[in-house]
Coordinates of C-alpha atoms in Angstrom, one line a residue:
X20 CA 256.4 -29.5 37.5
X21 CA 255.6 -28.5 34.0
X22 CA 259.1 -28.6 31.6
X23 CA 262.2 -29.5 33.6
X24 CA 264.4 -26.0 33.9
X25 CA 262.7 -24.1 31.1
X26 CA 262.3 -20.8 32.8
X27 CA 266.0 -20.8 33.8
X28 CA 266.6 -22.0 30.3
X29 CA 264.9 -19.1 28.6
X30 CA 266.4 -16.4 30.9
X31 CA 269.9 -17.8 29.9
X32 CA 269.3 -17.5 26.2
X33 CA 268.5 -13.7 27.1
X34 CA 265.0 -13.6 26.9
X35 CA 264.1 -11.0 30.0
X36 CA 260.4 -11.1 30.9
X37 CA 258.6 -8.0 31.7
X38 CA 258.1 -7.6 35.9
X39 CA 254.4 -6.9 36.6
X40 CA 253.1 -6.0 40.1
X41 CA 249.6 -7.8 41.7
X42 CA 248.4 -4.5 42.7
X43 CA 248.2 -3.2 39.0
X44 CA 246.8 -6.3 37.6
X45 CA 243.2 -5.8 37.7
X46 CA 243.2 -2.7 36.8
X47 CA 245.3 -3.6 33.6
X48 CA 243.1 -3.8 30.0
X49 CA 243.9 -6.9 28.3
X50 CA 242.6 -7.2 24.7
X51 CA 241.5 -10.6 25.1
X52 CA 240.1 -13.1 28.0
X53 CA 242.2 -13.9 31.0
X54 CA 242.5 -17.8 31.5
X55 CA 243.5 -18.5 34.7
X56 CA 244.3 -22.0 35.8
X57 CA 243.9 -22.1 39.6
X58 CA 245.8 -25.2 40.9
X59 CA 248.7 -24.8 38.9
X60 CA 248.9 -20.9 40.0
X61 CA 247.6 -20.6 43.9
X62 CA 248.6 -24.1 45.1
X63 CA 250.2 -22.4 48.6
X64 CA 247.2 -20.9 48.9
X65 CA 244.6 -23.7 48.7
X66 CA 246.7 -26.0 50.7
X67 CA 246.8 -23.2 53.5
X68 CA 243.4 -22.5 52.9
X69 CA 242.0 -26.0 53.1
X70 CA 244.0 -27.7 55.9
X71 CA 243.3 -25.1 58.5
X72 CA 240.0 -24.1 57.9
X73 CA 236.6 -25.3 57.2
X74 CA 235.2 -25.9 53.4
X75 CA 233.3 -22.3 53.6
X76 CA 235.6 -20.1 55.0
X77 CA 239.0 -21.4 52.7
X78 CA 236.8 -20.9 49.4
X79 CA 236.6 -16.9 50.9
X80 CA 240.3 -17.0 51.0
X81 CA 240.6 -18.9 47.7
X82 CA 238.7 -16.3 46.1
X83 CA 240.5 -13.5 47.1
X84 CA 243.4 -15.0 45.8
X85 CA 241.4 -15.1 42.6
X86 CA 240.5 -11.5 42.4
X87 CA 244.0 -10.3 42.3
X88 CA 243.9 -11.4 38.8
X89 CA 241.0 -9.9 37.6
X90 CA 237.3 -9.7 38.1
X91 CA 233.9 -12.3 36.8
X92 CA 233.8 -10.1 33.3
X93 CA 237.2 -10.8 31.6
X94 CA 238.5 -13.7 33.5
X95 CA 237.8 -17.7 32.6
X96 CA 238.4 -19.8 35.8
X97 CA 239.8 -23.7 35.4
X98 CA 239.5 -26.2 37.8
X99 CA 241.7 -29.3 37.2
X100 CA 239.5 -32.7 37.2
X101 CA 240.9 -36.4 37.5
X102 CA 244.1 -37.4 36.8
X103 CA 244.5 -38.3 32.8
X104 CA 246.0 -41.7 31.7
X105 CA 248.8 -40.0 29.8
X106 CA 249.8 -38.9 33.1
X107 CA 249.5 -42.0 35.2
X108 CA 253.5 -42.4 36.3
X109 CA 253.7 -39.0 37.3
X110 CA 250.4 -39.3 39.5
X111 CA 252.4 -42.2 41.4
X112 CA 255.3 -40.5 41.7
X113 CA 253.7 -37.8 43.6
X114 CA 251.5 -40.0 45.6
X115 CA 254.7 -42.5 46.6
X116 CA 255.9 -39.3 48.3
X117 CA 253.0 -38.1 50.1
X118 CA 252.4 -41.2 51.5
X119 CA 256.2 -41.0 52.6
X120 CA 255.4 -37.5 53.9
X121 CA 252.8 -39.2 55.9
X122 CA 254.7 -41.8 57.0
X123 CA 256.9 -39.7 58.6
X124 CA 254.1 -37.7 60.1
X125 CA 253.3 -40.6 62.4
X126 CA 256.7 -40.8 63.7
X127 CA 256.7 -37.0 64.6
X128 CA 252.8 -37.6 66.5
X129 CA 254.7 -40.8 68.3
X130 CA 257.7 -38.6 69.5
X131 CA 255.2 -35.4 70.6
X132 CA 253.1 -38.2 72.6
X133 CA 255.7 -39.6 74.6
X134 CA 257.1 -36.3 75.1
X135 CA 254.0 -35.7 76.7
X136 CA 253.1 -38.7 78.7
X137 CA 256.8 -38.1 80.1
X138 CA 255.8 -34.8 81.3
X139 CA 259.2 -33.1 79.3
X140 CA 258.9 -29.6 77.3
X141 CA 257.4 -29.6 73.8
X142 CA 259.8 -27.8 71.7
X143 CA 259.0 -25.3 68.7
X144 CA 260.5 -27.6 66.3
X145 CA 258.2 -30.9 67.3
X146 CA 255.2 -28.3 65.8
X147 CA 257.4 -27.2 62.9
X148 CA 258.0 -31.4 61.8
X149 CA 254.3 -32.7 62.0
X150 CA 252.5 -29.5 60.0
X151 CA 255.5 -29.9 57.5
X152 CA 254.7 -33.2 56.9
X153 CA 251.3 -32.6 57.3
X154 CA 251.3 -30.3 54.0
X155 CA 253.7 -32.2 52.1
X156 CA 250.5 -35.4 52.5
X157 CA 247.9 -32.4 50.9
X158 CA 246.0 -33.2 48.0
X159 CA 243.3 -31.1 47.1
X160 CA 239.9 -33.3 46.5
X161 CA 237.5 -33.3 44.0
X162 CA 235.0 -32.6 46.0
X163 CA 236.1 -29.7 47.5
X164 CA 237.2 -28.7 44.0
X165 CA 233.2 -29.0 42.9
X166 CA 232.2 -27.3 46.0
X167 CA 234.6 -24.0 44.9
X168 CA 233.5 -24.1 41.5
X169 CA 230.0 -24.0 42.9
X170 CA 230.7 -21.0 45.0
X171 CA 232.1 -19.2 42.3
X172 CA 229.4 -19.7 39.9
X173 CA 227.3 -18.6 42.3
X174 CA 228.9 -15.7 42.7
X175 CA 228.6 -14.4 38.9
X176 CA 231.8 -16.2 37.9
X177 CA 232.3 -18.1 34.6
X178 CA 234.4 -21.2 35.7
X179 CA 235.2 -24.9 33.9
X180 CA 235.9 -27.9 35.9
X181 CA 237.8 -29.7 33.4
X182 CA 237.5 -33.5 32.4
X183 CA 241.2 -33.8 33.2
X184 CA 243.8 -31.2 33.2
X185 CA 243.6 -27.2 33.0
X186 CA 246.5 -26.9 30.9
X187 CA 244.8 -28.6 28.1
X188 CA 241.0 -26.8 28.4
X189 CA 243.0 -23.7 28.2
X190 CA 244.9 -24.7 25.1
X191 CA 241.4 -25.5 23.3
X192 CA 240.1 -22.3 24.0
X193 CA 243.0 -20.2 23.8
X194 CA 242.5 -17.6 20.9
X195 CA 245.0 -14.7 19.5
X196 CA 245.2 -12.0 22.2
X197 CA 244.1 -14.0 24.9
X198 CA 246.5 -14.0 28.4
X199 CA 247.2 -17.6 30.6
X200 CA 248.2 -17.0 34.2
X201 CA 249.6 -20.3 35.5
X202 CA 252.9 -21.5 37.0
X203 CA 253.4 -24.3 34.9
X204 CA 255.9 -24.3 32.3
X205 CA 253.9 -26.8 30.0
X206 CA 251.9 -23.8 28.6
X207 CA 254.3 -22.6 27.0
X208 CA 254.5 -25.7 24.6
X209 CA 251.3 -25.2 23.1
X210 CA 251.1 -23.1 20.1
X211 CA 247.5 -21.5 20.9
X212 CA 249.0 -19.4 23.9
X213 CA 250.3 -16.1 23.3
X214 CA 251.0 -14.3 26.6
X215 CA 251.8 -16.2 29.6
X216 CA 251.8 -15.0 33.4
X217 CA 253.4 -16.4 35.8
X218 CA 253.3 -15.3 39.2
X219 CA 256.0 -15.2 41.6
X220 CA 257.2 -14.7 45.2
X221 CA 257.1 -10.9 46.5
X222 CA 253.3 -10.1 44.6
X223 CA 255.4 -10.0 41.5
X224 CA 254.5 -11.3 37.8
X225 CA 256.6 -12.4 35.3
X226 CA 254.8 -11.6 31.7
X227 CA 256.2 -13.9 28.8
X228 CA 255.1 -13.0 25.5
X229 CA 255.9 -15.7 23.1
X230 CA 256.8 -13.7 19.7
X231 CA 259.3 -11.9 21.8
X232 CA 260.6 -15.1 23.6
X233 CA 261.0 -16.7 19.9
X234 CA 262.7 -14.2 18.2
X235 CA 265.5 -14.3 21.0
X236 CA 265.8 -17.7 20.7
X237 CA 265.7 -17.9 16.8
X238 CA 262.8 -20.4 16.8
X239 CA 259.6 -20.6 15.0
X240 CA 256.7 -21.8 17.2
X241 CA 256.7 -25.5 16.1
X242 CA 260.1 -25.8 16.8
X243 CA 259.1 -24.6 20.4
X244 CA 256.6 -27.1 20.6
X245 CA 258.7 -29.8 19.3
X246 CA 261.7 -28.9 22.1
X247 CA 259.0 -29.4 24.7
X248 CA 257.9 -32.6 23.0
X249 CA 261.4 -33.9 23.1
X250 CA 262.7 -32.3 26.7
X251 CA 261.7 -33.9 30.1
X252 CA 257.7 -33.3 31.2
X253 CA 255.1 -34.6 32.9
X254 CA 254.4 -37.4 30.5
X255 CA 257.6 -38.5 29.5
X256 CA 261.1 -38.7 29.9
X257 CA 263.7 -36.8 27.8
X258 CA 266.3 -38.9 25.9
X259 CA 269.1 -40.4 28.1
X260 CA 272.1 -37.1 29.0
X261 CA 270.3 -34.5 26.2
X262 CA 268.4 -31.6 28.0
X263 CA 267.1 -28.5 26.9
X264 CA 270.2 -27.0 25.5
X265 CA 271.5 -29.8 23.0
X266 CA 267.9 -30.4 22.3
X267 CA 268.1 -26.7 21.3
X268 CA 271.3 -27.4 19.1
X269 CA 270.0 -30.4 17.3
X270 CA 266.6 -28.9 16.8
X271 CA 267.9 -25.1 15.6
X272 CA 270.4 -27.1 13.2
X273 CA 267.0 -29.0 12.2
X274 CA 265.3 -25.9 11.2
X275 CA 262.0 -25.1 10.7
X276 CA 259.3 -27.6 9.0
X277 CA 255.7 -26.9 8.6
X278 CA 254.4 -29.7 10.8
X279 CA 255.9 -30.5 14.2
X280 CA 255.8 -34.2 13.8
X281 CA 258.6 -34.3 11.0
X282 CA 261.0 -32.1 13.4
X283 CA 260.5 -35.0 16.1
X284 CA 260.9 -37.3 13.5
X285 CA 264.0 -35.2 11.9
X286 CA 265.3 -35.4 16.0
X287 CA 265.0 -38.8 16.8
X288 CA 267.1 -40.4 13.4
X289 CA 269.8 -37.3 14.3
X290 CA 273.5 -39.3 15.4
X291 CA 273.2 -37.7 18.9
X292 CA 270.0 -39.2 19.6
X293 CA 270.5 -42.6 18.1
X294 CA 273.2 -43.4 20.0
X295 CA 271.8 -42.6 23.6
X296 CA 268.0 -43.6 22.6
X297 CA 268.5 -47.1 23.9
X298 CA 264.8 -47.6 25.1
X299 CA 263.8 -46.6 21.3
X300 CA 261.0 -43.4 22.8
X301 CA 258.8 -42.2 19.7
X302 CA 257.7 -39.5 22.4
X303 CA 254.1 -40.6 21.1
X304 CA 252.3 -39.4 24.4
X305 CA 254.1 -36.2 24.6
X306 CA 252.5 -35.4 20.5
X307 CA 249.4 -36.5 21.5
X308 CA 249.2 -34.0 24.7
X309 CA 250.8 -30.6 23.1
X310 CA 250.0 -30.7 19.3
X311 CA 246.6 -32.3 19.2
X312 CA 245.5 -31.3 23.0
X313 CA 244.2 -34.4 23.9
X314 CA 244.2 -36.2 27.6
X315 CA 242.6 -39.8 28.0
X316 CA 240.4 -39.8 31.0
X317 CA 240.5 -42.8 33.6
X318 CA 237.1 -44.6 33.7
X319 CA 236.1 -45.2 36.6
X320 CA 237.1 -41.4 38.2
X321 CA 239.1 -42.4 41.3
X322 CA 237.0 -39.9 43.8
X323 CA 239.8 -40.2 46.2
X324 CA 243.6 -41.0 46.2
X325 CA 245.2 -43.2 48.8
X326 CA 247.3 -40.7 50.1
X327 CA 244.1 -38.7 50.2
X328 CA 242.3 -40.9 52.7
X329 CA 245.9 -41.6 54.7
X330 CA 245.9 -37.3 54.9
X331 CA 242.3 -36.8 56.1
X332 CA 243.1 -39.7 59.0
X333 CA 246.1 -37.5 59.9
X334 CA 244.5 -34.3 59.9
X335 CA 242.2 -35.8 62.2
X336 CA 244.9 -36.7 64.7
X337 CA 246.3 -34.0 64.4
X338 CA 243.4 -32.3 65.8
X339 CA 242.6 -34.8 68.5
X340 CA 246.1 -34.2 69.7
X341 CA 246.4 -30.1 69.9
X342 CA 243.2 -30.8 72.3
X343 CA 245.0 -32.9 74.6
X344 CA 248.0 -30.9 74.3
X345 CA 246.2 -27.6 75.5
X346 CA 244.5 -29.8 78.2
X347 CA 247.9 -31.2 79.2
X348 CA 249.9 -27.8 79.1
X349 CA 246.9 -26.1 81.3
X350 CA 247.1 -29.0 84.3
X351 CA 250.8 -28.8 83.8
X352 CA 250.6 -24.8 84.8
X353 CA 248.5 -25.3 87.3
X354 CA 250.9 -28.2 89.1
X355 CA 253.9 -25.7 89.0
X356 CA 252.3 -22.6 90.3
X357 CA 252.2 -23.9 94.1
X358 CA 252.7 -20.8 96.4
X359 CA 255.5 -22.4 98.3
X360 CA 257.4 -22.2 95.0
X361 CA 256.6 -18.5 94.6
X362 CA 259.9 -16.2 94.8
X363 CA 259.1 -12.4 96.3
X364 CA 261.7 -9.5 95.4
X365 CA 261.5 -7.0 98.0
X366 CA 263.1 -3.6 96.7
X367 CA 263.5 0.1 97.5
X368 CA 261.8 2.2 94.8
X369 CA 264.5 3.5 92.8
X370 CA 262.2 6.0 90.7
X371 CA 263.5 9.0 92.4
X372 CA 267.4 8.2 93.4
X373 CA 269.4 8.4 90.3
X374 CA 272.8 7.7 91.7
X375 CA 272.0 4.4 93.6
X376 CA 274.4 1.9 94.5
X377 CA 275.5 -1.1 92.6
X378 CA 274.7 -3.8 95.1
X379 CA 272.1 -6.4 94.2
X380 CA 268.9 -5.8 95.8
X381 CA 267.7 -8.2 99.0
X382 CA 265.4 -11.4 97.9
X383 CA 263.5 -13.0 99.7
X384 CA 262.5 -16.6 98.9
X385 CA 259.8 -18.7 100.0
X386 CA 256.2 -17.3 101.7
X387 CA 257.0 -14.3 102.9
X388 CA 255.3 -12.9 106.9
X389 CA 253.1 -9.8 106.3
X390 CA 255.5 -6.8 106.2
X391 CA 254.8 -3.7 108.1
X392 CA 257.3 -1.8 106.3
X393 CA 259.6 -2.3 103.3
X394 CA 263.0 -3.6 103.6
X395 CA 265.3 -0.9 103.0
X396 CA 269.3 -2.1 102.0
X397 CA 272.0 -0.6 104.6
X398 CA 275.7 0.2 103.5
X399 CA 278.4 -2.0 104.0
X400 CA 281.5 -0.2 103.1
X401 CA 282.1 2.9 105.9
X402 CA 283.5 5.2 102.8
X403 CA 279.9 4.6 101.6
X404 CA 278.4 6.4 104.8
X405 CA 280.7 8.8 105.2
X406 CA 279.9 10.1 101.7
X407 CA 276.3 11.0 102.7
X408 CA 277.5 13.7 105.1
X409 CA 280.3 15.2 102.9
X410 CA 280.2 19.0 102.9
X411 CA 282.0 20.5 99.9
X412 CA 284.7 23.1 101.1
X413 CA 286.8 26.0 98.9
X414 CA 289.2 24.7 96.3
X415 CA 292.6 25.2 97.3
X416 CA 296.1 26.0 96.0
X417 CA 298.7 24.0 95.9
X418 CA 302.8 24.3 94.9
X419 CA 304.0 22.8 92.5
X420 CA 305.7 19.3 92.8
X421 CA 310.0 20.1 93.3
X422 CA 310.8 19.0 89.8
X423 CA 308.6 21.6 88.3
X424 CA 311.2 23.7 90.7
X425 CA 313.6 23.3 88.2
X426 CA 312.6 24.5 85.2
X427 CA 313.3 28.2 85.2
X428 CA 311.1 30.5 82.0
X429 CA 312.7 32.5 79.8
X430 CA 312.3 35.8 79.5
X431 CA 310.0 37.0 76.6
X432 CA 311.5 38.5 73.9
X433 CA 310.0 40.6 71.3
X434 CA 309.8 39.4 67.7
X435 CA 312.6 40.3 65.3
X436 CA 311.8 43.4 62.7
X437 CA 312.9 43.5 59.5
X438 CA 316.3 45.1 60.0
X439 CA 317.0 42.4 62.5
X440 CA 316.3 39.9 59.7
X441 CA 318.4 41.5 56.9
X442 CA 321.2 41.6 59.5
X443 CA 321.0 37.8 60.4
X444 CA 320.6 36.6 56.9
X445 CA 323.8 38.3 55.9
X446 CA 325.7 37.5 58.9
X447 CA 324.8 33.7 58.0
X448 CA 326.4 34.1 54.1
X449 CA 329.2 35.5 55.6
X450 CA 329.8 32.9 57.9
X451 CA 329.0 30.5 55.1
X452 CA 331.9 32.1 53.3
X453 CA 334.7 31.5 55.8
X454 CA 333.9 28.0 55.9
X455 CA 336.1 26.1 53.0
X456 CA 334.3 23.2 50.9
X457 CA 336.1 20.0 51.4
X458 CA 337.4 18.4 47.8
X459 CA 335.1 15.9 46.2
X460 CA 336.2 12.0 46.1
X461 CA 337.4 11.1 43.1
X462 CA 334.7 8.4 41.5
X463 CA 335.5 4.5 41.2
X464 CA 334.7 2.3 38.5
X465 CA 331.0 2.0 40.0
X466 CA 330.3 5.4 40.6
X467 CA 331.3 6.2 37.4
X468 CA 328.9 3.7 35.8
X469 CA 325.8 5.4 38.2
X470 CA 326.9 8.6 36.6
X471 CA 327.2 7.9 33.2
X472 CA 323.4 5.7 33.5
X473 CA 322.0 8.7 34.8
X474 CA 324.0 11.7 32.9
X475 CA 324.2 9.5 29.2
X476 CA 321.2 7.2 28.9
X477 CA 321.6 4.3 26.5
X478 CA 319.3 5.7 24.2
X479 CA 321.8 8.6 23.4
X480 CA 324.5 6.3 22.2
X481 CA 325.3 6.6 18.9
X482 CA 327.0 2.5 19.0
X483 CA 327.3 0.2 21.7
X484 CA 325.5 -0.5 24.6
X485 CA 326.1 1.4 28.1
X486 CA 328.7 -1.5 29.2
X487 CA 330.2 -1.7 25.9
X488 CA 331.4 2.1 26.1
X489 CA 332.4 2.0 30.1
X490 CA 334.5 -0.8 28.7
X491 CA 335.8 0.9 26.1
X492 CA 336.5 4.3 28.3
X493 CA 338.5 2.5 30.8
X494 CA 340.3 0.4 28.0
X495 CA 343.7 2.0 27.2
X496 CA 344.0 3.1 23.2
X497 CA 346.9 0.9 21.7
X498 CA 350.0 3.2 20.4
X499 CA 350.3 4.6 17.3
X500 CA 352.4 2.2 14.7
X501 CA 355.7 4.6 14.2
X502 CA 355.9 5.5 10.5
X503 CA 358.3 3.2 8.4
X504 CA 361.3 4.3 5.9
X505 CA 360.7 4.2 2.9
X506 CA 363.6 3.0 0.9
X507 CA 364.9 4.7 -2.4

């Protein structure tokens, strides 16, 4: 699992990694070593590989998944050992639900049994449950990890089956120009790593490159380490409601310190996180992991899991049961291919007759006598027969229908010339002259209104508004005050 939502995290802050292609990566030159860490990057793979085929052939396919990254001269391959003590809860986390996984396995071989014995049809989706649940139980041993790290030494190949985890073997030896290839967001946290691959669906790389991701985010690299410290991981929880992006807030406000233990220390007395860390986490394990790259290794090395015994039973089963199943589905065919159940179609060859009739053909069910000749289909419908000796005659003409009759055509006439024109245009003004205009209405209140809006727009105005002066238009002026005497 790695950091909870980091990668989503880091593209939301507007880092964009660079796309690489599988095809170009082994021919790429990379200044330093290539570090790959194999179960964190081709886990599909191996658990293909290694639940349907034997130990030999899946550590072919393994290592042809290997190749794609580079070749035995500048690639380092790690091998993940025992699980470390720092690591313990998550280790039962994931074995709780393989065991589950299981669990419901046997449910899925109980239903495809009695499915079986009952003699009803095995369905698509009863082979789709079991291996589903079948490769949710994987867990890849450590002795098959020994015997691939064998073959591949053997083969010229410079591998290290680490004491616990990958991620922290590649940490130690991770030196400036170097490049990680792994899946797992945790290698981002350690300050030795430079470039990180990580591969993807459709053959396609994603290429971090850790200057560039920290100058987007406006970190240095031990505030990076300390946000991983802090955020959730495979060793310990994150603080109660504060993920990565108030982790980011409190720890960008926090600024950068020389040593990444005083920015946790700086985090945990901060108001946000005193008040929600109610359990009191010093995130001591989480230090010890990704600044001094130290794992505790469980004495004695469990050589297998529980749910690693409870999957090699299954797979077993499994096998025992897609014997019987072929050996029941062959005895089943040969019960329902009786030859009084066989149903014969008897049919004219149609190859040459490209107009043939619609009718379904004749079938014949049940065993059929020897035939001496082939059953040929007759005509039912009369018009049918009668169409095989039609002879085809000269078209003839017919008259026209009575109510065509009463349509009589004009004449032609021959298009006008220009004199006709001249003639025409001015017998049409003349006419126009005779005919006397009629007197406009004289305009109401309203149509005057329409008028004036459109003739004498408001902006015109020198005073007033448009209904302001129609009011004052239709207003009569008050009489001019006669003149008075004036007195001696």
């Amino acid at each position: 699992m790695g950091l909870f939502n980091w990668f989503p995290f880091i593209r939301k802050k507007g880092y964009n990694p660079i796309l690489l292609y599988h095809s170009i990566l082994a021919s790429m030159t990379t200044t330093g070593q290539r570090r790959l860490d194999v179960l964190g990057t081709s886990f599909r793979t191996i658990r293909h590989a290694y639940t349907s085929h034997p130990q030999d052939v899946a550590n072919k396919i393994l290592q042809k998944e290997v190749e794609r990254f580079g070749n035995h001269h500048n690639m380092t391959i790690y091998i993940d050992g025992p699980q470390p003590e720092e690591k313990a809860s998550t280790a039962q986390v994931r074995d709780a639900a393989r065991m589950k996984a299981l669990d419901h396995f046997s449910t899925s071989v109980g239903t495809f049994e009695s499915r079986m014995k009952a003699g009803l049809k095995i369905k698509k989706q009863h082979f789709v449950s079991i291996k589903k649940d079948l490769a949710s139980g994987f867990y890849w041993s450590i002795s098959s990890r020994k015997h691939f790290a064998e073959y591949m030494r053997d083969l010229g190949w410079t591998v290290a089956l680490c004491n616990t985890e990958a991620d922290v073997a590649i940490a130690q030896d991770a030196r400036p120009g170097d490049v990680v290839i792994s899946s797992d967001s945790d290698m981002m946290a350690y300050v030795s790593v430079e470039t990180l691959w990580r591969p993807v669906s459709q053959n396609l790389v994603l290429a971090y490159h850790m200057p560039d991701v920290l100058k987007t985010m406006e970190f240095s690299r031990n505030q990076l380490t300390a946000l991983a410290i802090v955020s959730k991981n495979d060793y310990q929880r994150n603080v109660y409601s504060l993920g990565p992006a108030t982790n980011y807030s409190i720890i960008l406000a926090i600024g950068h310190k020389p040593d990444v233990r005083d920015i946790v220390s700086a985090y945990l007395r901060d108001g946000k996180v005193v008040t929600r860390n109610t359990e009191q986490e010093t995130f001591e394990t989480s230090m010890r992991v990704f600044i001094d790259k130290l794992q505790t290794r469980i004495e004695p090395v469990v050589v297998q899991m529980p749910s690693q015994v409870a999957f090699d039973a299954c797979q077993q089963h499994f096998e025992d049961l897609m014997q019987k199943y072929n050996q029941w589905k062959q005895t089943r065919g040969t019960k329902s291919s009786s030859p009084q159940e066989n149903i014969i179609r008897v049919r004219k060859s149609r190859s040459f007759n490209r107009y043939r009739t619609v009718e379904s053909p004749i079938l014949v069910s049940g065993p059929s006598p020897p035939l001496t000749a082939l059953v040929t289909q007759e005509y039912n419908t009369p018009s049918a027969a009668a169409q095989q000796n039609h002879e085809r005659t000269r078209k003839t003409v017919h008259d026209p229908p009575p109510k065509m009759k009463q349509f009589v055509l004009k004449p032609y006439k021959e298009p006008p010339t220009a004199t006709n024109s001249n003639n025409k245009s001015k017998a049409k003004t003349e006419k126009d002259s005779t005919i006397t205009k009629k007197p406009q209405r004289t305009k109401g209140k309203n149509g005057l209104v329409r008028s004036m809006a459109w003739h004498h727009p408001t902006v015109t105005l020198e005073t007033g508004t448009l209904a302001a002066n129609t009011k004052r238009v239709f207003t009569p002026s008050p009489a001019p005050a006669s003149a008075k005497p004036t007195t001696a």
